PDB file of C-alpha atoms in Angstrom:
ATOM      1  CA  UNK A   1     -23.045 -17.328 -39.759  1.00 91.00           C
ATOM      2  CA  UNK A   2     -25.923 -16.948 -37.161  1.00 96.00           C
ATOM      3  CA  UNK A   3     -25.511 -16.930 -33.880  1.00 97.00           C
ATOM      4  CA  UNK A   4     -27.216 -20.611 -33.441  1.00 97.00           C
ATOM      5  CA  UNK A   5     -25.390 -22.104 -36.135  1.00 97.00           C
ATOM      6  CA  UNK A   6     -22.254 -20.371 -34.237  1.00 97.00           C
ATOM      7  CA  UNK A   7     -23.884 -22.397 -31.080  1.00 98.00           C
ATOM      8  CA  UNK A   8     -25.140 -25.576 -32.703  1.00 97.00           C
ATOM      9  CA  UNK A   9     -21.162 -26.221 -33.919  1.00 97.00           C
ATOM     10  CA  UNK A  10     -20.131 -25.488 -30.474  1.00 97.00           C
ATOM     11  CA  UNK A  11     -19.278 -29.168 -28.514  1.00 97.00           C
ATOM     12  CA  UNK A  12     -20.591 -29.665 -25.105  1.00 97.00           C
ATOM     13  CA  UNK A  13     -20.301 -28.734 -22.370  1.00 98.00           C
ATOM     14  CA  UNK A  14     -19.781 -24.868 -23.902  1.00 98.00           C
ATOM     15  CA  UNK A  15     -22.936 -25.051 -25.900  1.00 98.00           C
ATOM     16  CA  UNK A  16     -24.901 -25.343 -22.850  1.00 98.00           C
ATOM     17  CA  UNK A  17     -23.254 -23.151 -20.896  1.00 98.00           C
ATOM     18  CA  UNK A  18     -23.327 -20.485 -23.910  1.00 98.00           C
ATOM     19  CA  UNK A  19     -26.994 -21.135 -24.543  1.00 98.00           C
ATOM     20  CA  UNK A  20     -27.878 -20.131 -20.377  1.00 98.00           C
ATOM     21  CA  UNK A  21     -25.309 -17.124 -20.887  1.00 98.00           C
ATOM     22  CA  UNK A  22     -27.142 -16.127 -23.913  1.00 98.00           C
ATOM     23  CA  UNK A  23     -30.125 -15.973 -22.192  1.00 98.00           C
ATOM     24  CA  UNK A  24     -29.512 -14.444 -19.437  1.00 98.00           C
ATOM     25  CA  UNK A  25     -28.139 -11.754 -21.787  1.00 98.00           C
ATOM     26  CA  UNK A  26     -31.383 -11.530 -23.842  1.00 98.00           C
ATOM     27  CA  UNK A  27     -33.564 -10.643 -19.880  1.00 98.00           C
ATOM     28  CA  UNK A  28     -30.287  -7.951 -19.162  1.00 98.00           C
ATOM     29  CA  UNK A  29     -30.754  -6.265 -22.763  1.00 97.00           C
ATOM     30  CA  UNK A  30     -34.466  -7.194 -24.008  1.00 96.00           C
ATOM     31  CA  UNK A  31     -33.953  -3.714 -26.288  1.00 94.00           C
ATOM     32  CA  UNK A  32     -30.414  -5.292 -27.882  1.00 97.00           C
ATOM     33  CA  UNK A  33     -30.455  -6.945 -30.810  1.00 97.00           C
ATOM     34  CA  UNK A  34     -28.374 -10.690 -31.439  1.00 97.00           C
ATOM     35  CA  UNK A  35     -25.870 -11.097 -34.074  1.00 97.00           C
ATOM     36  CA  UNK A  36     -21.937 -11.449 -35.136  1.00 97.00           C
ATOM     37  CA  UNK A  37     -19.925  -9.382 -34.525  1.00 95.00           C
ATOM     38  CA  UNK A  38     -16.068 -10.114 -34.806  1.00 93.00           C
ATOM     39  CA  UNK A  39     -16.951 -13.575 -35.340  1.00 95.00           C
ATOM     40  CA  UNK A  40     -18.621 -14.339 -32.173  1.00 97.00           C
ATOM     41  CA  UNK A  41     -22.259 -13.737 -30.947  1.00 98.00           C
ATOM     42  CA  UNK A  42     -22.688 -10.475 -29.774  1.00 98.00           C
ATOM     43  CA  UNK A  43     -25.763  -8.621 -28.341  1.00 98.00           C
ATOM     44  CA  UNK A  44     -25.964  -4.590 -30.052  1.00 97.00           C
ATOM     45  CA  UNK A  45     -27.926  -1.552 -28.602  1.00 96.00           C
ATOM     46  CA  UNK A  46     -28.072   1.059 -31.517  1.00 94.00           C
ATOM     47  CA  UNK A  47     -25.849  -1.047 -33.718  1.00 94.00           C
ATOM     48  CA  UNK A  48     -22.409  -0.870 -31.141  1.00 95.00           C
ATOM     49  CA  UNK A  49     -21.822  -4.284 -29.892  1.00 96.00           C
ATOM     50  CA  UNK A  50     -22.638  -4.698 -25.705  1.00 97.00           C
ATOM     51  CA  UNK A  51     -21.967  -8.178 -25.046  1.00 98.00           C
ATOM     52  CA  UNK A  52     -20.134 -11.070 -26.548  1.00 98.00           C
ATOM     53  CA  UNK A  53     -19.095 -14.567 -26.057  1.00 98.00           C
ATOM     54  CA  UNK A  54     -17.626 -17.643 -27.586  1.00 98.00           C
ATOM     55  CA  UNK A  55     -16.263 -21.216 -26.720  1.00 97.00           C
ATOM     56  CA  UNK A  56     -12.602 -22.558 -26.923  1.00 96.00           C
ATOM     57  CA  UNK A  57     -11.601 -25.793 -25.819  1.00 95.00           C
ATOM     58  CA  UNK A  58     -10.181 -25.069 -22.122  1.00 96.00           C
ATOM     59  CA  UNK A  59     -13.139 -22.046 -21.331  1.00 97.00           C
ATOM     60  CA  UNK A  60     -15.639 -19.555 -22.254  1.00 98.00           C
ATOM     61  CA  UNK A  61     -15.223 -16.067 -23.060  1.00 98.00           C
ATOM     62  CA  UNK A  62     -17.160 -12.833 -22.433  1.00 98.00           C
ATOM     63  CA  UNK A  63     -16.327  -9.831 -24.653  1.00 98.00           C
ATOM     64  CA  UNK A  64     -17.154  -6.450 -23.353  1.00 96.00           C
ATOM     65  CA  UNK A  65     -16.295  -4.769 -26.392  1.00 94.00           C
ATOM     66  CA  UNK A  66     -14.354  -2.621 -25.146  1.00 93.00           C
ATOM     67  CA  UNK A  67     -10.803  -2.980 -23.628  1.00 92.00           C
ATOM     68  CA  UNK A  68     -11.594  -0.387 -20.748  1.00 92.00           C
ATOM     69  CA  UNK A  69     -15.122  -2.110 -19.351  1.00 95.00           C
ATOM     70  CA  UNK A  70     -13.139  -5.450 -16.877  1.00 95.00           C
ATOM     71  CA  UNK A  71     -11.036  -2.319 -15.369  1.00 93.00           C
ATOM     72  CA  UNK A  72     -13.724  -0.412 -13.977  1.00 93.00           C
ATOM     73  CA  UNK A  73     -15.734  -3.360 -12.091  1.00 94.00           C
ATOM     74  CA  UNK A  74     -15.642  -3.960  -8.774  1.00 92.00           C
ATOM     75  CA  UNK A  75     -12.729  -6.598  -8.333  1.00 91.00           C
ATOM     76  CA  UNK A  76     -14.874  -8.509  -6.057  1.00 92.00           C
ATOM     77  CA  UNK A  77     -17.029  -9.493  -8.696  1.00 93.00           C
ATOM     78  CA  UNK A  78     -14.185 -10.617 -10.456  1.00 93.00           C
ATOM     79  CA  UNK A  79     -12.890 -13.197  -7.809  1.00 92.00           C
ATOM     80  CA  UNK A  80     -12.393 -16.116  -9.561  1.00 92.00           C
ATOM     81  CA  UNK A  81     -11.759 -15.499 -12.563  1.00 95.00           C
ATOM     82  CA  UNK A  82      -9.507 -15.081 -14.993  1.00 94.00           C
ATOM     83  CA  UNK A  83      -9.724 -11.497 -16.795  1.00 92.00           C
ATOM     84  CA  UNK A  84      -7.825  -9.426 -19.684  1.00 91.00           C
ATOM     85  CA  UNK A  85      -7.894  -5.777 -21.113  1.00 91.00           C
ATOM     86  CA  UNK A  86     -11.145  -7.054 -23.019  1.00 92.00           C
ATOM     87  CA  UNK A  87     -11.974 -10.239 -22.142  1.00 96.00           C
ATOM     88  CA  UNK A  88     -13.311 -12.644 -19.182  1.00 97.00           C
ATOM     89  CA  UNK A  89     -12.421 -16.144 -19.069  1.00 97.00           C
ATOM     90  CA  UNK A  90     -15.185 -18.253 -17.701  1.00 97.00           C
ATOM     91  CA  UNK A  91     -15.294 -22.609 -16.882  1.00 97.00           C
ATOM     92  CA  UNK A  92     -16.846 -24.267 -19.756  1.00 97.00           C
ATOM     93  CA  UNK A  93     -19.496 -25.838 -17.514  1.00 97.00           C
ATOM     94  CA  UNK A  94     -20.323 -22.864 -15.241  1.00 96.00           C
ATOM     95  CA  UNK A  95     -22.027 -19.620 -16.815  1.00 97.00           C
ATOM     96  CA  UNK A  96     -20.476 -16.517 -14.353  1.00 97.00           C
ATOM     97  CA  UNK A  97     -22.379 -14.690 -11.590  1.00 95.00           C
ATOM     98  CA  UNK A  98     -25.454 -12.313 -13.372  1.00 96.00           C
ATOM     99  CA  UNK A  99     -24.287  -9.958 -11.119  1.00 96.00           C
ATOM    100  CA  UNK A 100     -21.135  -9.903 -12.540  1.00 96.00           C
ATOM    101  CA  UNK A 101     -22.483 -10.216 -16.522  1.00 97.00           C
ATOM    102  CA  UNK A 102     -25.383  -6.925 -15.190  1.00 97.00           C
ATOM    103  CA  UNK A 103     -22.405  -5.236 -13.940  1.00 97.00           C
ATOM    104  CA  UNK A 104     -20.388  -5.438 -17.249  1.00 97.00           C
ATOM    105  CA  UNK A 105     -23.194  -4.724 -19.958  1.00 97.00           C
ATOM    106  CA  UNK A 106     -24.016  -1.409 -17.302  1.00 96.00           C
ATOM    107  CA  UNK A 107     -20.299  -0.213 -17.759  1.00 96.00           C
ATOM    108  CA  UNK A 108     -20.582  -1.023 -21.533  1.00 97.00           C
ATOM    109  CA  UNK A 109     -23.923   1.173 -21.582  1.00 96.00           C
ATOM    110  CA  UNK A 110     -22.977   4.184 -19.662  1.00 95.00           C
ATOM    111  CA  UNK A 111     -19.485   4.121 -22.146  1.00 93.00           C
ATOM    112  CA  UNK A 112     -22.272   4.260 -24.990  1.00 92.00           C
ATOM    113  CA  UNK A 113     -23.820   6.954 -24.105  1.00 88.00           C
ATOM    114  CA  UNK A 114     -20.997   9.255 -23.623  1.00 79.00           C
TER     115      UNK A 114
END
């Protein structure tokens, strides 16, 4: 699967929202490179997966990749919603705050290059 067939079998309103996330991704990692990875889209720098996301039928989902990334962001930025070890829960109408999504793929990166 690529990621726009994984996006042209996603309903509405998620597809939309996905499609803005996505691209605000692409301008936040212009060097990554879009695929799967664990069965959702991802975005990879050097082959580890940065950023991910995916669509169920109550939200959206952001995948860090790693379970350690939410913990070490500013909770502020995370006001509002709804986070776990290694993911964040987003409304499937509203794509979250850039700041927020450049604040989690710069956590990612500096793990990366560790």
């Amino acid at each position: 699967m690529t990621v726009d067939e994984y996006l042209d079998a996603t309903p509405e309103p998620q597809r939309t929202t996905l499609i803005q996330l996505r691209a605000m991704l692409a301008s936040i990692l212009p060097q990554a490179e879009e695929g799967i990875a664990y069965g959702v889209p991802a975005f990879k720098v050097n082959g580890k997966a940065v950023a991910g996301y995916a669509a169920a039928k109550r939200h959206c989902s952001y995948f860090p990749h790693s379970g350690s990334v939410i913990s070490q962001v500013e909770p502020e930025l995370l006001e509002g919603y709804d986070s776990a070890k290694g993911t964040l829960r987003f409304p499937i109408d509203t794509v979250p705050e850039e700041a927020l999504i450049r604040r989690l793929v710069e956590v990612r990166l500096t793990m990366l290059q560790r």
